[in-house]
PDB file of C-alpha atoms in Angstrom:
ATOM      1  CA  MET A   1       0.000   0.000   0.000  1.00  0.00           C
ATOM      2  CA  ASP A   2       1.520   3.306  -1.112  1.00  0.00           C
ATOM      3  CA  LEU A   3       0.828   6.099   1.376  1.00  0.00           C
ATOM      4  CA  GLY A   4       2.314   8.773  -0.899  1.00  0.00           C
ATOM      5  CA  PRO A   5       5.153  11.121  -0.030  1.00  0.00           C
ATOM      6  CA  LEU A   6       6.165  11.461   3.599  1.00  0.00           C
ATOM      7  CA  THR A   7       5.468  14.692   5.400  1.00  0.00           C
ATOM      8  CA  CYS A   8       8.676  16.185   6.798  1.00  0.00           C
ATOM      9  CA  ARG A   9       8.685  18.683   9.626  1.00  0.00           C
ATOM     10  CA  GLY A  10      11.010  21.598  10.082  1.00  0.00           C
ATOM     11  CA  ARG A  11      11.282  25.307  10.714  1.00  0.00           C
ATOM     12  CA  THR A  12      12.297  26.227   7.162  1.00  0.00           C
ATOM     13  CA  LYS A  13       9.952  29.213   6.838  1.00  0.00           C
ATOM     14  CA  GLU A  14      10.739  30.634  10.267  1.00  0.00           C
ATOM     15  CA  MET A  15      14.485  30.182   9.876  1.00  0.00           C
ATOM     16  CA  ALA A  16      14.549  31.717   6.371  1.00  0.00           C
ATOM     17  CA  ASN A  17      13.494  35.053   7.868  1.00  0.00           C
ATOM     18  CA  VAL A  18      16.321  35.104  10.407  1.00  0.00           C
ATOM     19  CA  GLN A  19      19.270  36.987   8.914  1.00  0.00           C
ATOM     20  CA  MET A  20      21.922  38.291  11.281  1.00  0.00           C
ATOM     21  CA  GLN A  21      23.440  41.686  10.513  1.00  0.00           C
ATOM     22  CA  ASP A  22      24.877  42.538  13.932  1.00  0.00           C
ATOM     23  CA  ASN A  23      28.674  42.247  13.906  1.00  0.00           C
ATOM     24  CA  ARG A  24      28.781  41.656  17.665  1.00  0.00           C
ATOM     25  CA  VAL A  25      26.833  38.416  17.170  1.00  0.00           C
ATOM     26  CA  ILE A  26      28.622  37.463  13.950  1.00  0.00           C
ATOM     27  CA  ASP A  27      32.024  37.804  15.658  1.00  0.00           C
ATOM     28  CA  ILE A  28      30.958  35.352  18.389  1.00  0.00           C
ATOM     29  CA  ILE A  29      29.666  32.905  15.773  1.00  0.00           C
ATOM     30  CA  LYS A  30      33.011  33.102  13.971  1.00  0.00           C
ATOM     31  CA  LEU A  31      34.843  32.573  17.263  1.00  0.00           C
ATOM     32  CA  LEU A  32      32.785  29.385  17.745  1.00  0.00           C
ATOM     33  CA  ARG A  33      33.564  28.381  14.130  1.00  0.00           C
ATOM     34  CA  LEU A  34      29.848  28.019  13.318  1.00  0.00           C
ATOM     35  CA  GLU A  35      29.571  30.517  10.471  1.00  0.00           C
ATOM     36  CA  GLY A  36      29.118  27.715   7.922  1.00  0.00           C
ATOM     37  CA  LEU A  37      25.949  26.618   9.703  1.00  0.00           C
ATOM     38  CA  PHE A  38      24.481  30.062   9.134  1.00  0.00           C
ATOM     39  CA  ARG A  39      25.669  30.355   5.538  1.00  0.00           C
ATOM     40  CA  ALA A  40      24.025  27.052   4.597  1.00  0.00           C
ATOM     41  CA  PRO A  41      20.764  27.915   2.880  1.00  0.00           C
ATOM     42  CA  SER A  42      17.466  26.939   4.402  1.00  0.00           C
ATOM     43  CA  ARG A  43      16.507  23.633   2.985  1.00  0.00           C
ATOM     44  CA  GLU A  44      13.657  23.086   0.615  1.00  0.00           C
ATOM     45  CA  ILE A  45      12.375  19.645   1.404  1.00  0.00           C
ATOM     46  CA  ASP A  46      11.614  17.389  -1.536  1.00  0.00           C
ATOM     47  CA  HIS A  47       9.033  15.104   0.053  1.00  0.00           C
ATOM     48  CA  CYS A  48       9.111  12.612  -2.820  1.00  0.00           C
ATOM     49  CA  LEU A  49      12.914  12.336  -2.623  1.00  0.00           C
ATOM     50  CA  ILE A  50      12.766  11.785   1.137  1.00  0.00           C
ATOM     51  CA  SER A  51      10.110   9.101   0.621  1.00  0.00           C
ATOM     52  CA  ALA A  52      12.273   7.367  -1.981  1.00  0.00           C
ATOM     53  CA  LEU A  53      15.322   7.433   0.297  1.00  0.00           C
ATOM     54  CA  VAL A  54      13.313   6.044   3.214  1.00  0.00           C
ATOM     55  CA  LYS A  55      12.289   3.105   1.057  1.00  0.00           C
ATOM     56  CA  ARG A  56      15.951   2.408   0.286  1.00  0.00           C
ATOM     57  CA  TRP A  57      17.209   2.796   3.875  1.00  0.00           C
ATOM     58  CA  ARG A  58      18.525  -0.368   5.512  1.00  0.00           C
ATOM     59  CA  PRO A  59      18.712   0.122   9.288  1.00  0.00           C
ATOM     60  CA  GLU A  60      20.745  -3.038   9.834  1.00  0.00           C
ATOM     61  CA  THR A  61      23.674  -1.555   7.856  1.00  0.00           C
ATOM     62  CA  HIS A  62      22.848   2.154   8.250  1.00  0.00           C
ATOM     63  CA  THR A  63      23.076   2.648   4.494  1.00  0.00           C
ATOM     64  CA  PHE A  64      20.913   3.504   1.528  1.00  0.00           C
ATOM     65  CA  HIS A  65      20.707   0.703  -1.041  1.00  0.00           C
ATOM     66  CA  LEU A  66      20.752   2.428  -4.424  1.00  0.00           C
ATOM     67  CA  PRO A  67      20.957   0.974  -7.952  1.00  0.00           C
ATOM     68  CA  HIS A  68      24.701   1.789  -8.157  1.00  0.00           C
ATOM     69  CA  GLY A  69      25.497   0.393  -4.696  1.00  0.00           C
ATOM     70  CA  GLU A  70      25.377   1.292  -1.018  1.00  0.00           C
ATOM     71  CA  MET A  71      25.679   4.846   0.248  1.00  0.00           C
ATOM     72  CA  SER A  72      25.801   6.359   3.714  1.00  0.00           C
ATOM     73  CA  ILE A  73      26.023   9.874   5.079  1.00  0.00           C
ATOM     74  CA  THR A  74      29.377  10.505   6.707  1.00  0.00           C
ATOM     75  CA  LEU A  75      30.754  13.064   9.098  1.00  0.00           C
ATOM     76  CA  GLN A  76      32.773  14.436   6.182  1.00  0.00           C
ATOM     77  CA  ASP A  77      29.521  15.059   4.270  1.00  0.00           C
ATOM     78  CA  VAL A  78      28.228  17.137   7.170  1.00  0.00           C
ATOM     79  CA  GLU A  79      31.564  18.976   7.365  1.00  0.00           C
ATOM     80  CA  VAL A  80      31.387  19.904   3.681  1.00  0.00           C
ATOM     81  CA  ILE A  81      27.708  20.896   3.656  1.00  0.00           C
ATOM     82  CA  PHE A  82      27.808  23.042   6.794  1.00  0.00           C
ATOM     83  CA  GLU A  83      31.530  23.952   6.813  1.00  0.00           C
ATOM     84  CA  LEU A  84      31.758  22.798  10.429  1.00  0.00           C
ATOM     85  CA  PRO A  85      35.025  21.797  12.066  1.00  0.00           C
ATOM     86  CA  ILE A  86      35.505  18.122  12.842  1.00  0.00           C
ATOM     87  CA  ASP A  87      38.997  18.324  14.302  1.00  0.00           C
ATOM     88  CA  SER A  88      38.340  19.561  17.847  1.00  0.00           C
ATOM     89  CA  GLU A  89      36.802  18.242  21.053  1.00  0.00           C
ATOM     90  CA  VAL A  90      33.744  16.048  20.615  1.00  0.00           C
ATOM     91  CA  LEU A  91      30.456  17.645  21.624  1.00  0.00           C
ATOM     92  CA  VAL A  92      29.227  15.381  24.420  1.00  0.00           C
ATOM     93  CA  GLY A  93      27.689  16.250  27.706  1.00  0.00           C
ATOM     94  CA  PRO A  94      24.971  15.620  30.245  1.00  0.00           C
ATOM     95  CA  THR A  95      21.317  15.852  29.315  1.00  0.00           C
ATOM     96  CA  ALA A  96      20.317  16.968  32.789  1.00  0.00           C
ATOM     97  CA  VAL A  97      20.791  20.210  34.677  1.00  0.00           C
ATOM     98  CA  VAL A  98      22.574  19.940  38.019  1.00  0.00           C
ATOM     99  CA  ASP A  99      19.717  21.538  39.948  1.00  0.00           C
ATOM    100  CA  GLY A 100      17.081  20.219  37.499  1.00  0.00           C
ATOM    101  CA  ASP A 101      15.619  23.628  36.655  1.00  0.00           C
ATOM    102  CA  TRP A 102      15.652  24.164  32.884  1.00  0.00           C
ATOM    103  CA  SER A 103      13.541  27.339  33.214  1.00  0.00           C
ATOM    104  CA  GLN A 104      16.249  28.914  35.370  1.00  0.00           C
ATOM    105  CA  LEU A 105      18.900  27.919  32.816  1.00  0.00           C
ATOM    106  CA  CYS A 106      16.820  29.629  30.091  1.00  0.00           C
ATOM    107  CA  LYS A 107      16.572  32.784  32.212  1.00  0.00           C
ATOM    108  CA  GLU A 108      20.302  32.805  32.862  1.00  0.00           C
ATOM    109  CA  LEU A 109      21.623  31.902  29.408  1.00  0.00           C
ATOM    110  CA  LEU A 110      18.827  32.952  27.009  1.00  0.00           C
ATOM    111  CA  GLY A 111      17.469  35.981  28.847  1.00  0.00           C
ATOM    112  CA  PHE A 112      13.872  34.807  29.199  1.00  0.00           C
ATOM    113  CA  THR A 113      11.883  32.407  31.319  1.00  0.00           C
ATOM    114  CA  PRO A 114       9.612  30.128  29.295  1.00  0.00           C
ATOM    115  CA  PRO A 115       5.987  30.279  30.418  1.00  0.00           C
ATOM    116  CA  ASN A 116       4.811  27.396  32.555  1.00  0.00           C
ATOM    117  CA  ASP A 117       2.330  26.316  29.853  1.00  0.00           C
ATOM    118  CA  ASN A 118       3.612  22.767  29.224  1.00  0.00           C
ATOM    119  CA  LYS A 119       4.088  23.745  25.584  1.00  0.00           C
ATOM    120  CA  THR A 120       7.028  26.142  25.229  1.00  0.00           C
ATOM    121  CA  LEU A 121       9.345  24.067  27.400  1.00  0.00           C
ATOM    122  CA  VAL A 122       8.668  20.350  27.586  1.00  0.00           C
ATOM    123  CA  GLY A 123      11.213  18.509  29.681  1.00  0.00           C
ATOM    124  CA  GLN A 124      14.590  19.631  28.350  1.00  0.00           C
ATOM    125  CA  ARG A 125      13.363  20.753  24.916  1.00  0.00           C
ATOM    126  CA  ILE A 126      12.296  24.256  23.979  1.00  0.00           C
ATOM    127  CA  LEU A 127      10.273  25.433  20.990  1.00  0.00           C
ATOM    128  CA  ILE A 128      12.495  26.731  18.209  1.00  0.00           C
ATOM    129  CA  SER A 129       9.814  29.308  17.428  1.00  0.00           C
ATOM    130  CA  ARG A 130      10.340  30.791  20.922  1.00  0.00           C
ATOM    131  CA  LEU A 131      14.042  31.198  20.177  1.00  0.00           C
ATOM    132  CA  VAL A 132      13.262  32.801  16.820  1.00  0.00           C
ATOM    133  CA  GLU A 133      10.801  35.115  18.561  1.00  0.00           C
ATOM    134  CA  ALA A 134      13.592  36.214  20.928  1.00  0.00           C
ATOM    135  CA  ILE A 135      15.811  37.293  18.010  1.00  0.00           C
ATOM    136  CA  THR A 136      13.283  38.836  15.619  1.00  0.00           C
ATOM    137  CA  ALA A 137      13.943  42.326  16.976  1.00  0.00           C
ATOM    138  CA  PRO A 138      17.465  43.643  16.401  1.00  0.00           C
ATOM    139  CA  LEU A 139      19.851  43.753  19.314  1.00  0.00           C
ATOM    140  CA  PRO A 140      19.927  47.261  20.843  1.00  0.00           C
ATOM    141  CA  HIS A 141      23.088  49.283  20.129  1.00  0.00           C
ATOM    142  CA  ASP A 142      23.634  49.816  23.860  1.00  0.00           C
ATOM    143  CA  ALA A 143      23.145  46.146  24.802  1.00  0.00           C
ATOM    144  CA  THR A 144      25.259  44.856  27.646  1.00  0.00           C
ATOM    145  CA  GLU A 145      27.703  42.011  27.156  1.00  0.00           C
ATOM    146  CA  ILE A 146      25.281  39.646  28.926  1.00  0.00           C
ATOM    147  CA  GLN A 147      22.413  40.671  26.612  1.00  0.00           C
ATOM    148  CA  ILE A 148      24.630  40.154  23.555  1.00  0.00           C
ATOM    149  CA  TYR A 149      25.564  36.666  24.770  1.00  0.00           C
ATOM    150  CA  GLN A 150      21.935  35.747  25.539  1.00  0.00           C
ATOM    151  CA  TYR A 151      20.797  36.962  22.121  1.00  0.00           C
ATOM    152  CA  THR A 152      23.646  35.065  20.449  1.00  0.00           C
ATOM    153  CA  ARG A 153      22.745  31.856  22.274  1.00  0.00           C
ATOM    154  CA  CYS A 154      19.155  32.105  20.999  1.00  0.00           C
ATOM    155  CA  TYR A 155      20.490  32.756  17.513  1.00  0.00           C
ATOM    156  CA  ILE A 156      22.827  29.738  17.684  1.00  0.00           C
ATOM    157  CA  LEU A 157      20.413  27.297  19.327  1.00  0.00           C
ATOM    158  CA  ALA A 158      17.635  27.806  16.737  1.00  0.00           C
ATOM    159  CA  PRO A 159      19.578  26.541  13.677  1.00  0.00           C
ATOM    160  CA  VAL A 160      21.351  23.891  15.764  1.00  0.00           C
ATOM    161  CA  GLY A 161      17.905  22.430  16.447  1.00  0.00           C
ATOM    162  CA  ASP A 162      16.671  23.071  12.916  1.00  0.00           C
ATOM    163  CA  LYS A 163      19.646  21.838  10.873  1.00  0.00           C
ATOM    164  CA  LEU A 164      21.869  19.589  12.998  1.00  0.00           C
ATOM    165  CA  PHE A 165      20.084  18.017  15.934  1.00  0.00           C
ATOM    166  CA  MET A 166      16.433  17.813  14.958  1.00  0.00           C
ATOM    167  CA  ASP A 167      14.075  15.833  17.127  1.00  0.00           C
ATOM    168  CA  LYS A 168      10.975  13.879  16.115  1.00  0.00           C
ATOM    169  CA  SER A 169       8.668  16.830  16.735  1.00  0.00           C
ATOM    170  CA  GLY A 170      10.536  18.968  14.207  1.00  0.00           C
ATOM    171  CA  ASP A 171       9.918  22.063  16.294  1.00  0.00           C
ATOM    172  CA  ARG A 172      12.095  21.724  19.399  1.00  0.00           C
ATOM    173  CA  VAL A 173      15.749  21.750  20.368  1.00  0.00           C
ATOM    174  CA  HIS A 174      17.341  20.169  23.429  1.00  0.00           C
ATOM    175  CA  LEU A 175      18.685  22.671  25.938  1.00  0.00           C
ATOM    176  CA  MET A 176      21.764  20.553  26.711  1.00  0.00           C
ATOM    177  CA  PHE A 177      23.541  22.491  23.941  1.00  0.00           C
ATOM    178  CA  LEU A 178      23.230  25.670  26.021  1.00  0.00           C
ATOM    179  CA  ASP A 179      25.897  24.473  28.416  1.00  0.00           C
ATOM    180  CA  PHE A 180      28.420  24.449  25.554  1.00  0.00           C
ATOM    181  CA  THR A 181      27.741  28.150  24.972  1.00  0.00           C
ATOM    182  CA  ARG A 182      28.060  29.188  28.593  1.00  0.00           C
ATOM    183  CA  ASN A 183      31.461  30.871  28.059  1.00  0.00           C
ATOM    184  CA  LEU A 184      31.232  32.970  24.901  1.00  0.00           C
ATOM    185  CA  ARG A 185      34.128  35.246  25.821  1.00  0.00           C
ATOM    186  CA  ASP A 186      36.693  32.454  25.536  1.00  0.00           C
ATOM    187  CA  PRO A 187      34.802  29.419  24.213  1.00  0.00           C
ATOM    188  CA  ARG A 188      36.171  25.917  23.909  1.00  0.00           C
ATOM    189  CA  GLN A 189      36.479  24.561  20.385  1.00  0.00           C
ATOM    190  CA  TYR A 190      34.161  21.675  19.557  1.00  0.00           C
ATOM    191  CA  SER A 191      33.615  19.465  16.552  1.00  0.00           C
TER     192      SER A 191
END
């Protein structure tokens, strides 16, 4: 039974409208070596192509079985597409907050507290649209260093959840990545 093309979820429309012009934010992104992630165009999803690839996916070998042979997506493919470094520390860390309060972490590192509506923040995952909402207005010219860092974290976390670490919902990103952006003055280099 053919169900037709799969429906893919993502924040393509929301993310296409987010263009950073502020050099204070761009300089931090360059320091983190993430500029390639932001230069990569928003993806147009070809639902029929995705459906065809799903049919050819073999989970036991983690490859696509195509007429010319097997193919898999490698770390080098991701490096080339997004121009991300793969020669530094591996990005691994805990998925829990020490004191267990993700709302407090959002307040501290993103500059806002998600409403207690069981929608914006579910467990450790926040709506990407809430991050995009936080960066739709330009950063004030007299913003403090803390405000610049909070704004930058929102700007970084949105495409990280949209392009690199998507979850099944297609509209959330895990907050564990915030901890890696805690020190934006002298950040560690990750792959």
